[in-house]
Short mmCIF file of C-alpha atoms in Angstrom, two decimals:
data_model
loop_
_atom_site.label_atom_id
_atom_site.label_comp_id
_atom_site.label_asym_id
_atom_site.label_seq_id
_atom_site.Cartn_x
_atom_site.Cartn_y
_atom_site.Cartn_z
CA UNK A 121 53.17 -80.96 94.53
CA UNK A 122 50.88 -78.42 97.01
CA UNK A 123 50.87 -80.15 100.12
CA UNK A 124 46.86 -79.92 101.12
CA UNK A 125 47.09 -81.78 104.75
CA UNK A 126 45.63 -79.59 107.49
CA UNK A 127 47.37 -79.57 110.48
CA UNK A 128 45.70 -81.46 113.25
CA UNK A 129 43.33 -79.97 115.59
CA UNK A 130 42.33 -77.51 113.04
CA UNK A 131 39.66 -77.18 110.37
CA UNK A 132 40.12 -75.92 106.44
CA UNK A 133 39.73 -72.55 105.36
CA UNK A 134 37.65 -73.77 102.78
CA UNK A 135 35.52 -76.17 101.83
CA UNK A 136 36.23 -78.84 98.65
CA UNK A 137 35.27 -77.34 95.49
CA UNK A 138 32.95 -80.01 94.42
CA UNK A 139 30.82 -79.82 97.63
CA UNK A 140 29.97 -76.18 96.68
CA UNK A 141 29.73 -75.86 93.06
CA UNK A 142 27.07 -79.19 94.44
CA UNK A 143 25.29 -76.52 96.42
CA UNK A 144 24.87 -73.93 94.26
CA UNK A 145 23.58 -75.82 91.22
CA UNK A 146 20.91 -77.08 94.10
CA UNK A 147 20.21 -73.56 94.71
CA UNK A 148 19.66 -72.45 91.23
CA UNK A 149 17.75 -75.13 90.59
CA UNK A 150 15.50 -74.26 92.87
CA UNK A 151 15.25 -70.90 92.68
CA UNK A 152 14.28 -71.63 88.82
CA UNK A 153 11.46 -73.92 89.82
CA UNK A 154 9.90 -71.27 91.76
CA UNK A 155 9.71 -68.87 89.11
CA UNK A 156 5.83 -68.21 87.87
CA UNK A 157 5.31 -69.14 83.68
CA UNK A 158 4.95 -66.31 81.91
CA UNK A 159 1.04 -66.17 80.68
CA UNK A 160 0.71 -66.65 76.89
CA UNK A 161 -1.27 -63.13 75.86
CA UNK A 162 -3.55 -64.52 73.35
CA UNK A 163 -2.66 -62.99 69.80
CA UNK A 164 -5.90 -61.52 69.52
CA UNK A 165 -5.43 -59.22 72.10
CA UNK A 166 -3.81 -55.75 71.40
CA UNK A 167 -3.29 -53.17 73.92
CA UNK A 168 -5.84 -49.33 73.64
CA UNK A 169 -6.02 -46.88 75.76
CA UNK A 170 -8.72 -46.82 78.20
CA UNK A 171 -9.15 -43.00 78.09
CA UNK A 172 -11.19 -42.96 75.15
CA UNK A 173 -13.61 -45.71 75.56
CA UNK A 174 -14.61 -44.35 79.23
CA UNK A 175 -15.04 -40.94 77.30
CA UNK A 176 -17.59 -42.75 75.06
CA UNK A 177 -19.11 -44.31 78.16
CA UNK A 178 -19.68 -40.86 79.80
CA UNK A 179 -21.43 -39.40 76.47
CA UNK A 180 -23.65 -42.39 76.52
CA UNK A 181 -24.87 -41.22 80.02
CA UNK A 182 -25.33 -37.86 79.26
CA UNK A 183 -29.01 -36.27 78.49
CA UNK A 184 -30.47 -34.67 75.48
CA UNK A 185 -33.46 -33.12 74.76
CA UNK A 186 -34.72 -33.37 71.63
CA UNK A 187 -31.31 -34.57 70.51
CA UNK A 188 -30.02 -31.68 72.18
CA UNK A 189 -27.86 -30.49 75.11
CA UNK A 190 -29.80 -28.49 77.04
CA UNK A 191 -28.24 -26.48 80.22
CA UNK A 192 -31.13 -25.02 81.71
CA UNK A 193 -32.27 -28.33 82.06
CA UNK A 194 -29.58 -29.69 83.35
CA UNK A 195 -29.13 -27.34 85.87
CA UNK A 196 -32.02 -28.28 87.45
CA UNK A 197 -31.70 -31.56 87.55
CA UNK A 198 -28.08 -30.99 89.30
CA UNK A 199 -29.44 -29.02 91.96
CA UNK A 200 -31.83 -32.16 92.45
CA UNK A 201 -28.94 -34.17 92.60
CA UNK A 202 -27.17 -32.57 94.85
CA UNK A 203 -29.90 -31.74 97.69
CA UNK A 204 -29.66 -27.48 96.33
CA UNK A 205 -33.13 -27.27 94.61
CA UNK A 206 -36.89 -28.46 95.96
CA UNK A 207 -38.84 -30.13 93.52
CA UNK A 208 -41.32 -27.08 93.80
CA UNK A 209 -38.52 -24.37 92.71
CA UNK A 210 -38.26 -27.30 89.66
CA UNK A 211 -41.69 -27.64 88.96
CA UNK A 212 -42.15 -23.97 88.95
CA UNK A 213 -39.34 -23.89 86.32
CA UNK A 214 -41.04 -26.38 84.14
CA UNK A 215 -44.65 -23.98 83.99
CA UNK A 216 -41.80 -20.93 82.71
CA UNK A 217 -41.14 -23.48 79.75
CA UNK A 218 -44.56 -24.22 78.90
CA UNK A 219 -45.05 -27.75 80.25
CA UNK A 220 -47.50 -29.33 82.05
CA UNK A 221 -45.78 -31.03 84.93
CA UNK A 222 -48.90 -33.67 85.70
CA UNK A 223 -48.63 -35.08 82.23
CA UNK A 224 -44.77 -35.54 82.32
CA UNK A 225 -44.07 -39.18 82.93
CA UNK A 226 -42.14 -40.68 85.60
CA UNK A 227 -39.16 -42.96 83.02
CA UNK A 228 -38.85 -42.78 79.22
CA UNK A 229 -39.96 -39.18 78.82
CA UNK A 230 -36.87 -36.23 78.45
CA UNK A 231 -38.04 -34.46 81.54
CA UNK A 232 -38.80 -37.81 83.59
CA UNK A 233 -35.30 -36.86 85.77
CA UNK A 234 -37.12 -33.83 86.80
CA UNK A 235 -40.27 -35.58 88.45
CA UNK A 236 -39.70 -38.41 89.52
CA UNK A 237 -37.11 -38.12 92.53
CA UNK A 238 -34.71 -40.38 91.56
CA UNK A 239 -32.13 -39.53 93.21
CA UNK A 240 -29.13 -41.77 91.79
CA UNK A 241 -30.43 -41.91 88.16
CA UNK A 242 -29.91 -37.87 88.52
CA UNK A 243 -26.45 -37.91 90.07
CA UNK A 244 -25.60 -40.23 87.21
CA UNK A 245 -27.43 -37.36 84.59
CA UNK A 246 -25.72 -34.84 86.74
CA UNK A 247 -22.20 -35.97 86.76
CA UNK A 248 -21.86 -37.22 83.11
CA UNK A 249 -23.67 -33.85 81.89
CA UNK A 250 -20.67 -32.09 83.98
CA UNK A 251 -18.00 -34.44 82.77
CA UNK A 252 -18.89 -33.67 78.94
CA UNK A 253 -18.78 -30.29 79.33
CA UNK A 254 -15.16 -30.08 78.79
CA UNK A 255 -15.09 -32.84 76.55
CA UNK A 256 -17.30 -30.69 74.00
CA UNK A 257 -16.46 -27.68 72.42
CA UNK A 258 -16.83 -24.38 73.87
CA UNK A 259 -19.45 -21.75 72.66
CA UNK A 260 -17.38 -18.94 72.19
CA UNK A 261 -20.45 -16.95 71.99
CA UNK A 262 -21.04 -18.02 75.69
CA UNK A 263 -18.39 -15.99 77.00
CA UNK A 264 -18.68 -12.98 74.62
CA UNK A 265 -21.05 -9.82 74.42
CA UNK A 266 -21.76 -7.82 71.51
CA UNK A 267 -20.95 -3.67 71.54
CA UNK A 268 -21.26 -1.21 68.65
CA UNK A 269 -18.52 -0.24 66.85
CA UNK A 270 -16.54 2.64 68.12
CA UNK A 271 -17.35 6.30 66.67
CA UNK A 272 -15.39 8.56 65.72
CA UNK A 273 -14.48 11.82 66.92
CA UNK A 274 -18.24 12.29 68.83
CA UNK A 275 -19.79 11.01 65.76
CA UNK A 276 -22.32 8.31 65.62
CA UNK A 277 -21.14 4.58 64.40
CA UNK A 278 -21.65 4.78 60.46
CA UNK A 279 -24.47 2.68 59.47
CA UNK A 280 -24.46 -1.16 58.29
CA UNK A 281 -20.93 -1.94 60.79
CA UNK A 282 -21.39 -4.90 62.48
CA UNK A 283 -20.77 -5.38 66.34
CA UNK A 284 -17.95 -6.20 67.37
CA UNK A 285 -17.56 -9.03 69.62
CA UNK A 286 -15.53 -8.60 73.14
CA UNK A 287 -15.05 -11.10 75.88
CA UNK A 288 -17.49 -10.54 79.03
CA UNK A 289 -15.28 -10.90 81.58
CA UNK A 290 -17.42 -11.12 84.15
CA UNK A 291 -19.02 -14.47 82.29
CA UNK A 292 -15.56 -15.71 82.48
CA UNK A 293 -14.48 -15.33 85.90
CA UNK A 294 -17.15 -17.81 86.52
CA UNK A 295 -16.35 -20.16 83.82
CA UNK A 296 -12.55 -20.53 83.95
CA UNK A 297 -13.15 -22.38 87.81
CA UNK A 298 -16.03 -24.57 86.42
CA UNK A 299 -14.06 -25.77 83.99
CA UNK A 300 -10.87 -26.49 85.56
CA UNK A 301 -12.50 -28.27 88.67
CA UNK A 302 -14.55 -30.24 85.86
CA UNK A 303 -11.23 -30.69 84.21
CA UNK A 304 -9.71 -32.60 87.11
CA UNK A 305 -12.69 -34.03 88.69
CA UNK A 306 -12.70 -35.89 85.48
CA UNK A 307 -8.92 -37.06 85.62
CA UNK A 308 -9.10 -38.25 89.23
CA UNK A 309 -12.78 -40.77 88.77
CA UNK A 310 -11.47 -41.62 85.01
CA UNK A 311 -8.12 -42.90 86.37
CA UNK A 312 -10.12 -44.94 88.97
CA UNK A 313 -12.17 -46.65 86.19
CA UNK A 314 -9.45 -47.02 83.87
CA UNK A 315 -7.53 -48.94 86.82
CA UNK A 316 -10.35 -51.08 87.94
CA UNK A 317 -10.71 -52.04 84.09
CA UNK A 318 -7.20 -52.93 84.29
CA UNK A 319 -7.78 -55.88 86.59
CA UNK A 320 -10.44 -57.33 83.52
CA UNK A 321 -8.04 -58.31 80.79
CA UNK A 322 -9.64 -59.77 78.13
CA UNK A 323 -12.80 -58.18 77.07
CA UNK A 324 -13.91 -56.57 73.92
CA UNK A 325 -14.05 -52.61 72.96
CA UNK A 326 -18.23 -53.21 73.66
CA UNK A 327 -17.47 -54.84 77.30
CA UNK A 328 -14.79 -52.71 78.60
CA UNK A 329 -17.41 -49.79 77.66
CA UNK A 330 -20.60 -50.97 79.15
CA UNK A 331 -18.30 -52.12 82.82
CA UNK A 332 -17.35 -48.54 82.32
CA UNK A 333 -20.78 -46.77 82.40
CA UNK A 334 -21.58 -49.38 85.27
CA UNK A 335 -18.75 -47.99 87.12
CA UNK A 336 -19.37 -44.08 86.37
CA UNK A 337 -23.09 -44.90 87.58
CA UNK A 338 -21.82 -46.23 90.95
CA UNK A 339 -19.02 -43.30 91.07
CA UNK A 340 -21.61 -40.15 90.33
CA UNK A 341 -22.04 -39.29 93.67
CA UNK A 342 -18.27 -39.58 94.43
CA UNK A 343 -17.48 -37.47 91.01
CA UNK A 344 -19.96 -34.80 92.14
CA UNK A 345 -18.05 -34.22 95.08
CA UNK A 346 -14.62 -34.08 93.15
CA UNK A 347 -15.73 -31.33 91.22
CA UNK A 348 -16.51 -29.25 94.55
CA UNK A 349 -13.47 -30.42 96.27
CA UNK A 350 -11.34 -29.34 92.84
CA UNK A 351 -12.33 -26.45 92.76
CA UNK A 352 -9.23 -23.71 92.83
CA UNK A 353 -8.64 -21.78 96.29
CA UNK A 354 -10.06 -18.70 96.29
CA UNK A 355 -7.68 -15.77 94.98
CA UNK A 356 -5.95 -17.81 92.15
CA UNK A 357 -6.16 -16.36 88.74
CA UNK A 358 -6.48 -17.22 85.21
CA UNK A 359 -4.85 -16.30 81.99
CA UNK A 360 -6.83 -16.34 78.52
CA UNK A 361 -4.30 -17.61 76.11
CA UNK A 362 -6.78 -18.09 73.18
CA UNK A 363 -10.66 -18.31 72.59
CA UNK A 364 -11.89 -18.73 69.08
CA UNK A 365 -13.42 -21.66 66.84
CA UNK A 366 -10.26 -23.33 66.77
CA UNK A 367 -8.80 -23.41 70.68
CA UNK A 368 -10.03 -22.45 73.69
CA UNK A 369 -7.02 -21.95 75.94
CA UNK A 370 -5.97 -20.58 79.51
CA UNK A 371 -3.52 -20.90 82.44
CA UNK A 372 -3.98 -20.80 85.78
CA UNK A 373 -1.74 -19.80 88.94
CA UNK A 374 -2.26 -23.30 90.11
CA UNK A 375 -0.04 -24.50 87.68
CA UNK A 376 -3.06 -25.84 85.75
CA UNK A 377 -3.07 -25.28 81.56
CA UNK A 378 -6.56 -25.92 80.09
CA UNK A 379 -7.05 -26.19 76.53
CA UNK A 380 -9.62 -27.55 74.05
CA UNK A 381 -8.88 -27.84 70.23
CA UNK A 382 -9.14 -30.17 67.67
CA UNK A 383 -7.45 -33.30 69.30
CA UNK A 384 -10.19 -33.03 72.24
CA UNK A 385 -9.42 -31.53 76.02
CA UNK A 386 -6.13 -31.71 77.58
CA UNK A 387 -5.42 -30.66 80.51
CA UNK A 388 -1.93 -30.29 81.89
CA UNK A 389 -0.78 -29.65 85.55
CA UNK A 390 2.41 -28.83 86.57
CA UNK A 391 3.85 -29.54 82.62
CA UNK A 392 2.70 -33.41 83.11
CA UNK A 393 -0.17 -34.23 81.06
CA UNK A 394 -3.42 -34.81 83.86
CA UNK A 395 -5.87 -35.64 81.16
CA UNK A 396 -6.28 -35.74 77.68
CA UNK A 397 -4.01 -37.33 74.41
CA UNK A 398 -5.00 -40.30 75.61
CA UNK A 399 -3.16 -40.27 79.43
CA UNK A 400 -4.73 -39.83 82.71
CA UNK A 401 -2.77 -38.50 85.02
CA UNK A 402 0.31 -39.26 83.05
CA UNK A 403 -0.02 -42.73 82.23
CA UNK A 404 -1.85 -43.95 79.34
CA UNK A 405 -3.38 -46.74 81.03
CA UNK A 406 -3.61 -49.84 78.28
CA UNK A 407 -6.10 -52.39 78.07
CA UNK A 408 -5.75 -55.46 77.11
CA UNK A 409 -8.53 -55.90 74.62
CA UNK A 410 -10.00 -58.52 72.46
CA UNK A 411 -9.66 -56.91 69.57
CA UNK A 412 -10.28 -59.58 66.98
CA UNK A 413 -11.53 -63.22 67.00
CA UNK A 414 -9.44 -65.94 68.06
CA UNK A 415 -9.68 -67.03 64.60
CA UNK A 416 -7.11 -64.37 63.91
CA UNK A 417 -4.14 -66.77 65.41
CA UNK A 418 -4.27 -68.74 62.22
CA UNK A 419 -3.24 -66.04 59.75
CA UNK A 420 -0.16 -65.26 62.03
CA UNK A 421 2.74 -66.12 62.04
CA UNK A 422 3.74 -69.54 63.97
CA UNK A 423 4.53 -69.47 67.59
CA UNK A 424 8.51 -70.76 68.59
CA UNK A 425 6.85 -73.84 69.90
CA UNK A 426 5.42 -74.75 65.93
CA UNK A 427 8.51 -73.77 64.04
CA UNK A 428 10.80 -76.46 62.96
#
């Protein structure tokens, strides 16, 4: 047998092996308790992407006239927006197109946002009009002039050719910026909403899209000001990859690549997807939405705590 008596005058190495196995069951114990419940997710909540219901937010905030978009328009009302046009250099715009600026109405009339110096109702106009531009498809038309067919040999183009389309390049020198600086402008206020809508778990498709036109309201100014602060440094260039009805594409040397097809905008910067295939900045960004009615628990299957 082990002899376990400790010499006098000194203490043991270590202490009985019932005292601390005592301890650390305490310990655990405790540290369980303190452990937060995991929330039940109700089951009629399924997880979407906020991406495209802020997209659907921003169309609902951007004009038309006479069901149209209309960029001469639009342009004005920007430059009220932003403090760049007088309401005189606007009015005098409105005689060119034939209307009568003492019988346009102040609210519910297409042109009210150029007369009645609202200031935040036209940032909102502004901004959403800006932020749909590259959510929209591109006019290739836009960024193309028409020249005669080529003769030949010092002759005269034979009768009944048709133009042939060529891309003004000049046009899109000024385009390629707008759009890119729209491009990201867009990624950096849609990430803020689609974080802030984060923090509201719970709501329906209808909810999470009117608190995100409240929010792009508030943000207009702010997303007016991304656009001029995204704008690429003077000096950088720009590829043209592809411009027909089917994609609109180019690179930049900012490591931006820009492209509009079928599946919407995306806009990728450095490889990682900034916007577009439902990610923002490289995240997707899920809601938590309310997708059904509660009633929908009963046709599921039973929780652990109801089976047998």
């Amino acid at each position: 047998m082990l002899n376990m008596t400790v010499p006098s005058g000194k203490k043991p190495l270590l202490r009985p092996f019932g005292i601390t196995l005592f301890v650390m069951l305490t310990s655990l114990a405790g540290c369980r308790s303190e452990q937060p419940a995991t929330p039940t997710v109700p089951r009629n909540w399924v997880n979407i992407p906020a991406l495209p219901i802020i997209q659907d937010a921003v169309f609902s905030l951007s004009p038309t006239f006479a069901g149209q978009r209309n960029h001469a328009v639009m342009m004005q009302v920007c430059g009220l927006a932003r403090g760049q046009a007088k309401q005189e250099q606007v009015n005098a715009f409105l005689v060119q197109q034939n209307v009568d600026v003492a019988h346009v109405p102040k609210h519910g009339h297409d042109l009210s946002l150029l007369v009645n110096s609202d200031r935040p109702a036209q940032a909102t106009a502004c901004a959403a009009y800006l932020a749909t531009t590259v959510l929209s498809p591109v006019d290739v038309s836009e960024l193309t002039v028409a020249v005669p067919p080529e003769s030949t040999q010092g002759k005269a183009p034979e009768q009944g050719k048709q133009p042939v389309l060529q891309v003004d390049n000049a046009r899109l020198a000024n385009v390629l910026p707008l759009k890119l600086a729209a491009a990201r402008a867009n990624a950096d206020v849609f990430v803020l909403i689609a974080a802030e809508l984060q923090r509201r778990p719970g709501l329906t498709v209808n909810e999470y899209r009117e608190q995100a036109t409240q929010l792009f309201e508030r943000l207009a100014s702010v997303y007016l000001e991304c656009i001029e602060a995204q704008l690429p440094p003077a000096g950088s260039t720009y590829k043209l990859l592809q411009m027909d009805t089917d994609r609109f594409a180019f690179s930049s040397s900012v490591g931006s690549l820009f492209e509009y097809g079928r599946d919407g905008m995306t806009l990728r910067q450095n490889g990682v997807i900034w916007y577009g295939q439902g990610e923002l900045m490289g995240q997707a960004y899920p809601l938590q939405v309310a997708y059904f009615e509660p009633a929908i628990d009963g046709l599921l299957a039973p929780s652990v705590e109801q089976q047998p």
